Amino acid sequence: MKVYVCKNYEKMSAFAANYLAAQVIIKPNSVLGLATGSTPIGMYKELVAKYQNEGISFKNVTTFNLDEYIDLPKENENSYYTFMHENLFDKVDIKEENINIPDGSVENFEVYSKEFENKIQKCGGIDLQVLGIGNNAHIGFNEPGDTFSNSTSVVELTESTILANSRFFESEDEVPKKAISMGIGSIMRAKKIILLASGKGKAEAIHKTVNGEVKPGVPASILQFHRDVVLVIDEDAASLLEESSYERV
Ligand code: GLP
């Protein structure tokens, strides 16, 4: 696990955008795994600027998003469908048919989840997976638990995640209680992973992820076992790490 510490959120976003752009330049038909949340917004903004000013093209890129709320209509301002279209897809040249976001409104989640996983494999697997991290070290919507889930499935959100995500909704009651999420196995099968974290609120989760024991109670800790992971974090998120465990960029 390689940890890069950037001075602030803007520098973190620029570094991450360069990392993704490099992937797309080297392999224009890359399969990207994408994340939502407030953390990657700056990175998406930088990628849109690269599309507009530097000719980075997404026309042969395929994307798979990590997760989506269940029972929140696509058109809702808080759906991850809306988030991805507003922050990236509507602003670049990606083809709509190459966009894959889990659908939180299907009838049969078991069948749908299998199809979603199969589609990732059919596309050759994810070349580069982007991750954020929850305050409780969840990745995607894989909450702390007793086991690491292998593949895409329906998950119940924890109270702490519902509370954290209520900042985007009118009230806590409006936050969906369930989501469909790629599993820890789906994430670990990606060829490369980049995890972003910003702010003091993430410092403890980052500390446990980098230096703690690998256990399902700290979902992101499993990343210690992946052979190509970079953490790109700002100084606040790195504040509990020993200087020797990271490189400043
Ligand atoms: C949500 C998403 C995660 C994201 C996390 C952190 O729960 N499902 O993918 O990493 O929030 O969000 P933020 O970046 O807003 O702190």
PDB file of C-alpha atoms and ligand atoms in Angstrom:
ATOM      1  CA  MET A   1       0.000   0.000   0.000  1.00  0.00           C
ATOM      2  CA  LYS A   2       1.485   3.301  -1.109  1.00  0.00           C
ATOM      3  CA  VAL A   3       0.312   6.425   0.724  1.00  0.00           C
ATOM      4  CA  TYR A   4       0.681   9.861  -0.880  1.00  0.00           C
ATOM      5  CA  VAL A   5      -0.059  12.892   1.275  1.00  0.00           C
ATOM      6  CA  CYS A   6      -1.067  16.112  -0.457  1.00  0.00           C
ATOM      7  CA  LYS A   7      -1.095  19.541   1.186  1.00  0.00           C
ATOM      8  CA  ASN A   8      -4.845  20.078   0.867  1.00  0.00           C
ATOM      9  CA  TYR A   9      -8.084  18.988  -0.849  1.00  0.00           C
ATOM     10  CA  GLU A  10      -7.282  20.815  -4.113  1.00  0.00           C
ATOM     11  CA  LYS A  11      -3.863  19.172  -4.421  1.00  0.00           C
ATOM     12  CA  MET A  12      -5.362  15.765  -3.589  1.00  0.00           C
ATOM     13  CA  SER A  13      -8.021  16.225  -6.289  1.00  0.00           C
ATOM     14  CA  ALA A  14      -5.450  17.278  -8.905  1.00  0.00           C
ATOM     15  CA  PHE A  15      -3.175  14.330  -8.080  1.00  0.00           C
ATOM     16  CA  ALA A  16      -6.077  11.878  -8.320  1.00  0.00           C
ATOM     17  CA  ALA A  17      -7.280  13.361 -11.619  1.00  0.00           C
ATOM     18  CA  ASN A  18      -3.777  12.974 -13.067  1.00  0.00           C
ATOM     19  CA  TYR A  19      -3.725   9.356 -11.926  1.00  0.00           C
ATOM     20  CA  LEU A  20      -7.036   8.632 -13.686  1.00  0.00           C
ATOM     21  CA  ALA A  21      -6.103  10.623 -16.781  1.00  0.00           C
ATOM     22  CA  ALA A  22      -2.828   8.673 -17.052  1.00  0.00           C
ATOM     23  CA  GLN A  23      -4.808   5.437 -16.964  1.00  0.00           C
ATOM     24  CA  VAL A  24      -7.102   6.641 -19.760  1.00  0.00           C
ATOM     25  CA  ILE A  25      -4.183   7.921 -21.856  1.00  0.00           C
ATOM     26  CA  ILE A  26      -2.283   4.652 -21.527  1.00  0.00           C
ATOM     27  CA  LYS A  27      -5.394   2.545 -22.137  1.00  0.00           C
ATOM     28  CA  PRO A  28      -8.169   4.557 -23.859  1.00  0.00           C
ATOM     29  CA  ASN A  29     -10.668   1.692 -23.479  1.00  0.00           C
ATOM     30  CA  SER A  30     -10.078   1.423 -19.726  1.00  0.00           C
ATOM     31  CA  VAL A  31     -12.721   0.043 -17.417  1.00  0.00           C
ATOM     32  CA  LEU A  32     -13.004   2.455 -14.497  1.00  0.00           C
ATOM     33  CA  GLY A  33     -14.681   1.759 -11.180  1.00  0.00           C
ATOM     34  CA  LEU A  34     -16.118   4.998  -9.841  1.00  0.00           C
ATOM     35  CA  ALA A  35     -17.161   6.318  -6.449  1.00  0.00           C
ATOM     36  CA  THR A  36     -19.541   8.976  -5.179  1.00  0.00           C
ATOM     37  CA  GLY A  37     -19.526  11.078  -1.995  1.00  0.00           C
ATOM     38  CA  SER A  38     -18.179  14.571  -1.467  1.00  0.00           C
ATOM     39  CA  THR A  39     -14.513  13.521  -1.585  1.00  0.00           C
ATOM     40  CA  PRO A  40     -14.134  12.756  -5.332  1.00  0.00           C
ATOM     41  CA  ILE A  41     -16.069  15.856  -6.494  1.00  0.00           C
ATOM     42  CA  GLY A  42     -12.850  17.895  -6.914  1.00  0.00           C
ATOM     43  CA  MET A  43     -11.238  15.065  -8.864  1.00  0.00           C
ATOM     44  CA  TYR A  44     -14.226  14.880 -11.237  1.00  0.00           C
ATOM     45  CA  LYS A  45     -14.048  18.657 -11.723  1.00  0.00           C
ATOM     46  CA  GLU A  46     -10.366  18.357 -12.694  1.00  0.00           C
ATOM     47  CA  LEU A  47     -11.165  15.501 -15.085  1.00  0.00           C
ATOM     48  CA  VAL A  48     -13.843  17.587 -16.797  1.00  0.00           C
ATOM     49  CA  ALA A  49     -11.249  20.377 -17.176  1.00  0.00           C
ATOM     50  CA  LYS A  50      -8.817  17.865 -18.689  1.00  0.00           C
ATOM     51  CA  TYR A  51     -11.500  16.793 -21.156  1.00  0.00           C
ATOM     52  CA  GLN A  52     -12.203  20.435 -22.083  1.00  0.00           C
ATOM     53  CA  ASN A  53      -8.655  21.756 -22.196  1.00  0.00           C
ATOM     54  CA  GLU A  54      -6.303  18.840 -22.685  1.00  0.00           C
ATOM     55  CA  GLY A  55      -8.251  16.579 -25.002  1.00  0.00           C
ATOM     56  CA  ILE A  56      -8.536  13.651 -22.588  1.00  0.00           C
ATOM     57  CA  SER A  57     -11.318  11.535 -24.062  1.00  0.00           C
ATOM     58  CA  PHE A  58     -13.700   9.109 -22.372  1.00  0.00           C
ATOM     59  CA  LYS A  59     -15.322   7.906 -25.585  1.00  0.00           C
ATOM     60  CA  ASN A  60     -13.928   4.379 -25.281  1.00  0.00           C
ATOM     61  CA  VAL A  61     -14.059   4.199 -21.485  1.00  0.00           C
ATOM     62  CA  THR A  62     -16.494   1.927 -19.644  1.00  0.00           C
ATOM     63  CA  THR A  63     -17.477   2.702 -16.061  1.00  0.00           C
ATOM     64  CA  PHE A  64     -18.969   0.756 -13.179  1.00  0.00           C
ATOM     65  CA  ASN A  65     -20.143   2.589 -10.102  1.00  0.00           C
ATOM     66  CA  LEU A  66     -19.719   1.096  -6.681  1.00  0.00           C
ATOM     67  CA  ASP A  67     -23.154   1.566  -5.262  1.00  0.00           C
ATOM     68  CA  GLU A  68     -26.618   3.113  -5.292  1.00  0.00           C
ATOM     69  CA  TYR A  69     -29.367   3.699  -2.749  1.00  0.00           C
ATOM     70  CA  ILE A  70     -32.348   1.359  -2.866  1.00  0.00           C
ATOM     71  CA  ASP A  71     -35.800   2.861  -3.411  1.00  0.00           C
ATOM     72  CA  LEU A  72     -34.546   6.314  -4.269  1.00  0.00           C
ATOM     73  CA  PRO A  73     -35.704   7.215  -7.779  1.00  0.00           C
ATOM     74  CA  LYS A  74     -32.892   7.812 -10.287  1.00  0.00           C
ATOM     75  CA  GLU A  75     -34.176  11.372 -10.813  1.00  0.00           C
ATOM     76  CA  ASN A  76     -33.831  12.190  -7.100  1.00  0.00           C
ATOM     77  CA  GLU A  77     -31.128  14.800  -6.524  1.00  0.00           C
ATOM     78  CA  ASN A  78     -29.432  12.483  -4.035  1.00  0.00           C
ATOM     79  CA  SER A  79     -29.285   9.378  -6.198  1.00  0.00           C
ATOM     80  CA  TYR A  80     -25.795   8.360  -7.245  1.00  0.00           C
ATOM     81  CA  TYR A  81     -27.147   8.248 -10.808  1.00  0.00           C
ATOM     82  CA  THR A  82     -27.795  12.005 -10.595  1.00  0.00           C
ATOM     83  CA  PHE A  83     -24.486  12.611  -8.816  1.00  0.00           C
ATOM     84  CA  MET A  84     -22.460  10.892 -11.531  1.00  0.00           C
ATOM     85  CA  HIS A  85     -24.284  12.586 -14.383  1.00  0.00           C
ATOM     86  CA  GLU A  86     -23.988  16.050 -12.820  1.00  0.00           C
ATOM     87  CA  ASN A  87     -20.359  15.737 -11.782  1.00  0.00           C
ATOM     88  CA  LEU A  88     -18.891  13.835 -14.710  1.00  0.00           C
ATOM     89  CA  PHE A  89     -20.941  11.975 -17.301  1.00  0.00           C
ATOM     90  CA  ASP A  90     -22.968  14.906 -18.669  1.00  0.00           C
ATOM     91  CA  LYS A  91     -19.783  16.950 -19.062  1.00  0.00           C
ATOM     92  CA  VAL A  92     -17.527  14.543 -20.956  1.00  0.00           C
ATOM     93  CA  ASP A  93     -17.771  12.383 -24.084  1.00  0.00           C
ATOM     94  CA  ILE A  94     -18.517   9.061 -22.397  1.00  0.00           C
ATOM     95  CA  LYS A  95     -21.170   6.970 -24.172  1.00  0.00           C
ATOM     96  CA  GLU A  96     -24.337   6.409 -22.155  1.00  0.00           C
ATOM     97  CA  GLU A  97     -24.269   2.687 -23.035  1.00  0.00           C
ATOM     98  CA  ASN A  98     -20.827   2.350 -21.418  1.00  0.00           C
ATOM     99  CA  ILE A  99     -22.064   3.686 -18.066  1.00  0.00           C
ATOM    100  CA  ASN A 100     -23.014   1.106 -15.445  1.00  0.00           C
ATOM    101  CA  ILE A 101     -24.503   2.283 -12.164  1.00  0.00           C
ATOM    102  CA  PRO A 102     -26.206  -0.288  -9.936  1.00  0.00           C
ATOM    103  CA  ASP A 103     -29.983   0.105 -10.242  1.00  0.00           C
ATOM    104  CA  GLY A 104     -31.675   0.526  -6.877  1.00  0.00           C
ATOM    105  CA  SER A 105     -35.159  -0.052  -8.262  1.00  0.00           C
ATOM    106  CA  VAL A 106     -35.041  -3.555  -9.756  1.00  0.00           C
ATOM    107  CA  GLU A 107     -37.487  -6.316  -8.768  1.00  0.00           C
ATOM    108  CA  ASN A 108     -35.002  -9.116  -8.222  1.00  0.00           C
ATOM    109  CA  PHE A 109     -31.782  -7.930  -6.618  1.00  0.00           C
ATOM    110  CA  GLU A 110     -30.243 -11.388  -6.495  1.00  0.00           C
ATOM    111  CA  VAL A 111     -30.465 -11.884 -10.254  1.00  0.00           C
ATOM    112  CA  TYR A 112     -29.537  -8.279 -10.982  1.00  0.00           C
ATOM    113  CA  SER A 113     -26.454  -8.379  -8.718  1.00  0.00           C
ATOM    114  CA  LYS A 114     -25.151 -11.476 -10.509  1.00  0.00           C
ATOM    115  CA  GLU A 115     -25.687  -9.811 -13.883  1.00  0.00           C
ATOM    116  CA  PHE A 116     -23.828  -6.714 -12.679  1.00  0.00           C
ATOM    117  CA  GLU A 117     -20.829  -8.818 -11.572  1.00  0.00           C
ATOM    118  CA  ASN A 118     -20.887 -10.821 -14.824  1.00  0.00           C
ATOM    119  CA  LYS A 119     -20.864  -7.632 -16.832  1.00  0.00           C
ATOM    120  CA  ILE A 120     -17.730  -6.433 -15.025  1.00  0.00           C
ATOM    121  CA  GLN A 121     -16.024  -9.719 -15.885  1.00  0.00           C
ATOM    122  CA  LYS A 122     -17.254  -9.623 -19.499  1.00  0.00           C
ATOM    123  CA  CYS A 123     -15.668  -6.176 -19.882  1.00  0.00           C
ATOM    124  CA  GLY A 124     -12.353  -7.673 -18.754  1.00  0.00           C
ATOM    125  CA  GLY A 125     -12.517  -6.579 -15.112  1.00  0.00           C
ATOM    126  CA  ILE A 126     -11.935  -3.157 -13.602  1.00  0.00           C
ATOM    127  CA  ASP A 127      -8.585  -1.599 -14.555  1.00  0.00           C
ATOM    128  CA  LEU A 128      -8.700   1.165 -11.965  1.00  0.00           C
ATOM    129  CA  GLN A 129     -11.130   1.440  -9.074  1.00  0.00           C
ATOM    130  CA  VAL A 130     -11.672   4.779  -7.315  1.00  0.00           C
ATOM    131  CA  LEU A 131     -12.715   4.622  -3.667  1.00  0.00           C
ATOM    132  CA  GLY A 132     -13.689   7.070  -0.956  1.00  0.00           C
ATOM    133  CA  ILE A 133     -13.897   5.935   2.657  1.00  0.00           C
ATOM    134  CA  GLY A 134     -16.615   6.266   5.283  1.00  0.00           C
ATOM    135  CA  ASN A 135     -15.929   7.559   8.795  1.00  0.00           C
ATOM    136  CA  ASN A 136     -16.277   3.943   9.923  1.00  0.00           C
ATOM    137  CA  ALA A 137     -13.860   2.771   7.177  1.00  0.00           C
ATOM    138  CA  HIS A 138     -16.598   1.466   4.878  1.00  0.00           C
ATOM    139  CA  ILE A 139     -15.758   1.270   1.180  1.00  0.00           C
ATOM    140  CA  GLY A 140     -18.571   1.362  -1.373  1.00  0.00           C
ATOM    141  CA  PHE A 141     -21.374   0.628   1.062  1.00  0.00           C
ATOM    142  CA  ASN A 142     -19.566  -2.311   2.669  1.00  0.00           C
ATOM    143  CA  GLU A 143     -20.197  -1.585   6.307  1.00  0.00           C
ATOM    144  CA  PRO A 144     -18.178  -3.030   9.218  1.00  0.00           C
ATOM    145  CA  GLY A 145     -19.389  -6.558   9.943  1.00  0.00           C
ATOM    146  CA  ASP A 146     -18.354 -10.129  10.658  1.00  0.00           C
ATOM    147  CA  THR A 147     -17.362 -11.113   7.132  1.00  0.00           C
ATOM    148  CA  PHE A 148     -16.036  -9.584   3.919  1.00  0.00           C
ATOM    149  CA  SER A 149     -18.734  -9.844   1.230  1.00  0.00           C
ATOM    150  CA  ASN A 150     -17.545 -11.340  -2.031  1.00  0.00           C
ATOM    151  CA  SER A 151     -19.755  -9.692  -4.621  1.00  0.00           C
ATOM    152  CA  THR A 152     -22.466  -7.164  -5.393  1.00  0.00           C
ATOM    153  CA  SER A 153     -25.428  -7.408  -3.025  1.00  0.00           C
ATOM    154  CA  VAL A 154     -28.046  -5.536  -1.043  1.00  0.00           C
ATOM    155  CA  VAL A 155     -26.682  -4.048   2.165  1.00  0.00           C
ATOM    156  CA  GLU A 156     -28.200  -2.385   5.216  1.00  0.00           C
ATOM    157  CA  LEU A 157     -26.635   0.942   6.085  1.00  0.00           C
ATOM    158  CA  THR A 158     -25.401   1.497   9.631  1.00  0.00           C
ATOM    159  CA  GLU A 159     -26.729   4.288  11.846  1.00  0.00           C
ATOM    160  CA  SER A 160     -23.416   6.140  11.569  1.00  0.00           C
ATOM    161  CA  THR A 161     -23.525   6.092   7.750  1.00  0.00           C
ATOM    162  CA  ILE A 162     -27.182   7.179   7.696  1.00  0.00           C
ATOM    163  CA  LEU A 163     -26.267  10.037  10.032  1.00  0.00           C
ATOM    164  CA  ALA A 164     -23.183  11.000   7.982  1.00  0.00           C
ATOM    165  CA  ASN A 165     -25.134  10.958   4.706  1.00  0.00           C
ATOM    166  CA  SER A 166     -28.132  12.836   6.174  1.00  0.00           C
ATOM    167  CA  ARG A 167     -26.248  16.073   5.463  1.00  0.00           C
ATOM    168  CA  PHE A 168     -27.362  15.743   1.835  1.00  0.00           C
ATOM    169  CA  PHE A 169     -31.047  15.101   2.676  1.00  0.00           C
ATOM    170  CA  GLU A 170     -33.764  17.243   4.299  1.00  0.00           C
ATOM    171  CA  SER A 171     -33.731  15.005   7.370  1.00  0.00           C
ATOM    172  CA  GLU A 172     -32.214  11.777   8.663  1.00  0.00           C
ATOM    173  CA  ASP A 173     -35.553  10.013   8.054  1.00  0.00           C
ATOM    174  CA  GLU A 174     -35.227  10.589   4.330  1.00  0.00           C
ATOM    175  CA  VAL A 175     -31.918   8.746   3.985  1.00  0.00           C
ATOM    176  CA  PRO A 176     -32.545   5.307   2.459  1.00  0.00           C
ATOM    177  CA  LYS A 177     -31.723   2.480   4.854  1.00  0.00           C
ATOM    178  CA  LYS A 178     -30.516   0.081   2.203  1.00  0.00           C
ATOM    179  CA  ALA A 179     -28.271   0.166  -0.818  1.00  0.00           C
ATOM    180  CA  ILE A 180     -26.923  -2.109  -3.512  1.00  0.00           C
ATOM    181  CA  SER A 181     -23.137  -2.207  -3.414  1.00  0.00           C
ATOM    182  CA  MET A 182     -20.240  -3.972  -5.047  1.00  0.00           C
ATOM    183  CA  GLY A 183     -18.734  -6.337  -2.493  1.00  0.00           C
ATOM    184  CA  ILE A 184     -15.270  -6.290  -0.969  1.00  0.00           C
ATOM    185  CA  GLY A 185     -14.403  -9.129  -3.368  1.00  0.00           C
ATOM    186  CA  SER A 186     -15.560  -7.054  -6.367  1.00  0.00           C
ATOM    187  CA  ILE A 187     -13.303  -4.205  -5.209  1.00  0.00           C
ATOM    188  CA  MET A 188     -10.332  -6.500  -4.539  1.00  0.00           C
ATOM    189  CA  ARG A 189     -10.610  -7.984  -8.054  1.00  0.00           C
ATOM    190  CA  ALA A 190      -9.839  -4.557  -9.575  1.00  0.00           C
ATOM    191  CA  LYS A 191      -6.351  -4.465 -11.089  1.00  0.00           C
ATOM    192  CA  LYS A 192      -5.506  -1.126  -9.471  1.00  0.00           C
ATOM    193  CA  ILE A 193      -7.159   0.892  -6.712  1.00  0.00           C
ATOM    194  CA  ILE A 194      -6.926   4.547  -5.720  1.00  0.00           C
ATOM    195  CA  LEU A 195      -8.534   5.601  -2.436  1.00  0.00           C
ATOM    196  CA  LEU A 196      -9.117   9.267  -1.625  1.00  0.00           C
ATOM    197  CA  ALA A 197      -9.650  10.775   1.809  1.00  0.00           C
ATOM    198  CA  SER A 198      -9.809  14.332   3.025  1.00  0.00           C
ATOM    199  CA  GLY A 199     -10.323  15.967   6.408  1.00  0.00           C
ATOM    200  CA  LYS A 200      -9.748  15.178  10.081  1.00  0.00           C
ATOM    201  CA  GLY A 201     -12.983  13.168  10.226  1.00  0.00           C
ATOM    202  CA  LYS A 202     -11.302  10.473   8.135  1.00  0.00           C
ATOM    203  CA  ALA A 203      -8.001  10.395  10.089  1.00  0.00           C
ATOM    204  CA  GLU A 204      -8.940   7.499  12.349  1.00  0.00           C
ATOM    205  CA  ALA A 205     -10.373   5.392   9.519  1.00  0.00           C
ATOM    206  CA  ILE A 206      -7.182   6.017   7.523  1.00  0.00           C
ATOM    207  CA  HIS A 207      -4.959   5.154  10.468  1.00  0.00           C
ATOM    208  CA  LYS A 208      -6.771   1.824  10.957  1.00  0.00           C
ATOM    209  CA  THR A 209      -6.719   1.141   7.209  1.00  0.00           C
ATOM    210  CA  VAL A 210      -2.969   1.673   6.906  1.00  0.00           C
ATOM    211  CA  ASN A 211      -1.609   0.448  10.233  1.00  0.00           C
ATOM    212  CA  GLY A 212      -4.393  -1.598  11.807  1.00  0.00           C
ATOM    213  CA  GLU A 213      -5.284  -5.253  11.831  1.00  0.00           C
ATOM    214  CA  VAL A 214      -7.008  -6.556   8.677  1.00  0.00           C
ATOM    215  CA  LYS A 215     -10.547  -7.422   9.736  1.00  0.00           C
ATOM    216  CA  PRO A 216     -14.146  -7.077   8.486  1.00  0.00           C
ATOM    217  CA  GLY A 217     -14.805  -4.642  11.337  1.00  0.00           C
ATOM    218  CA  VAL A 218     -12.577  -2.227   9.382  1.00  0.00           C
ATOM    219  CA  PRO A 219     -13.614  -2.941   5.772  1.00  0.00           C
ATOM    220  CA  ALA A 220     -10.924  -0.782   4.131  1.00  0.00           C
ATOM    221  CA  SER A 221      -8.163  -2.645   6.011  1.00  0.00           C
ATOM    222  CA  ILE A 222      -8.460  -5.476   3.449  1.00  0.00           C
ATOM    223  CA  LEU A 223      -6.743  -3.139   0.982  1.00  0.00           C
ATOM    224  CA  GLN A 224      -3.465  -4.027   2.744  1.00  0.00           C
ATOM    225  CA  PHE A 225      -3.749  -7.351   0.887  1.00  0.00           C
ATOM    226  CA  HIS A 226      -4.158  -5.810  -2.580  1.00  0.00           C
ATOM    227  CA  ARG A 227      -0.998  -5.572  -4.631  1.00  0.00           C
ATOM    228  CA  ASP A 228      -1.615  -2.229  -6.346  1.00  0.00           C
ATOM    229  CA  VAL A 229      -3.296   0.294  -4.058  1.00  0.00           C
ATOM    230  CA  VAL A 230      -2.514   3.961  -3.643  1.00  0.00           C
ATOM    231  CA  LEU A 231      -4.049   6.136  -0.961  1.00  0.00           C
ATOM    232  CA  VAL A 232      -4.149   9.792  -1.960  1.00  0.00           C
ATOM    233  CA  ILE A 233      -5.048  11.808   1.106  1.00  0.00           C
ATOM    234  CA  ASP A 234      -4.691  15.307   2.460  1.00  0.00           C
ATOM    235  CA  GLU A 235      -2.709  16.336   5.536  1.00  0.00           C
ATOM    236  CA  ASP A 236      -5.757  16.296   7.816  1.00  0.00           C
ATOM    237  CA  ALA A 237      -6.683  12.740   6.840  1.00  0.00           C
ATOM    238  CA  ALA A 238      -3.028  11.748   7.381  1.00  0.00           C
ATOM    239  CA  SER A 239      -2.794  13.409  10.787  1.00  0.00           C
ATOM    240  CA  LEU A 240      -2.723  10.129  12.764  1.00  0.00           C
ATOM    241  CA  LEU A 241      -0.204   8.370  10.513  1.00  0.00           C
ATOM    242  CA  GLU A 242       3.489   8.071  11.306  1.00  0.00           C
ATOM    243  CA  GLU A 243       5.605  10.123   8.899  1.00  0.00           C
ATOM    244  CA  SER A 244       7.497   6.994   7.857  1.00  0.00           C
ATOM    245  CA  SER A 245       4.344   5.389   6.434  1.00  0.00           C
ATOM    246  CA  TYR A 246       3.775   7.949   3.676  1.00  0.00           C
ATOM    247  CA  GLU A 247       5.345  10.131   1.034  1.00  0.00           C
ATOM    248  CA  ARG A 248       4.518  13.823   0.618  1.00  0.00           C
ATOM    249  CA  VAL A 249       3.679  14.906  -2.923  1.00  0.00           C
TER     250      VAL A 249
HETATM  251  C1  GLP B   1     -20.892   7.060   0.950  1.00  0.00           C
HETATM  252  C2  GLP B   1     -20.478   6.260  -0.292  1.00  0.00           C
HETATM  253  C3  GLP B   1     -19.004   5.878  -0.213  1.00  0.00           C
HETATM  254  C4  GLP B   1     -18.190   7.085   0.163  1.00  0.00           C
HETATM  255  C5  GLP B   1     -18.572   7.553   1.532  1.00  0.00           C
HETATM  256  C6  GLP B   1     -17.782   8.751   2.023  1.00  0.00           C
HETATM  257  O1  GLP B   1     -21.360   6.293   1.995  1.00  0.00           O
HETATM  258  N1  GLP B   1     -21.257   5.091  -0.495  1.00  0.00           N
HETATM  259  O2  GLP B   1     -18.622   5.349  -1.472  1.00  0.00           O
HETATM  260  O3  GLP B   1     -16.808   6.763   0.127  1.00  0.00           O
HETATM  261  O4  GLP B   1     -19.939   7.929   1.480  1.00  0.00           O
HETATM  262  O5  GLP B   1     -18.347   9.934   1.569  1.00  0.00           O
HETATM  263  P1  GLP B   1     -17.703  11.356   1.632  1.00  0.00           P
HETATM  264  O6  GLP B   1     -16.666  11.376   0.560  1.00  0.00           O
HETATM  265  O7  GLP B   1     -18.822  12.295   1.338  1.00  0.00           O
HETATM  266  O8  GLP B   1     -17.132  11.529   2.975  1.00  0.00           O
END
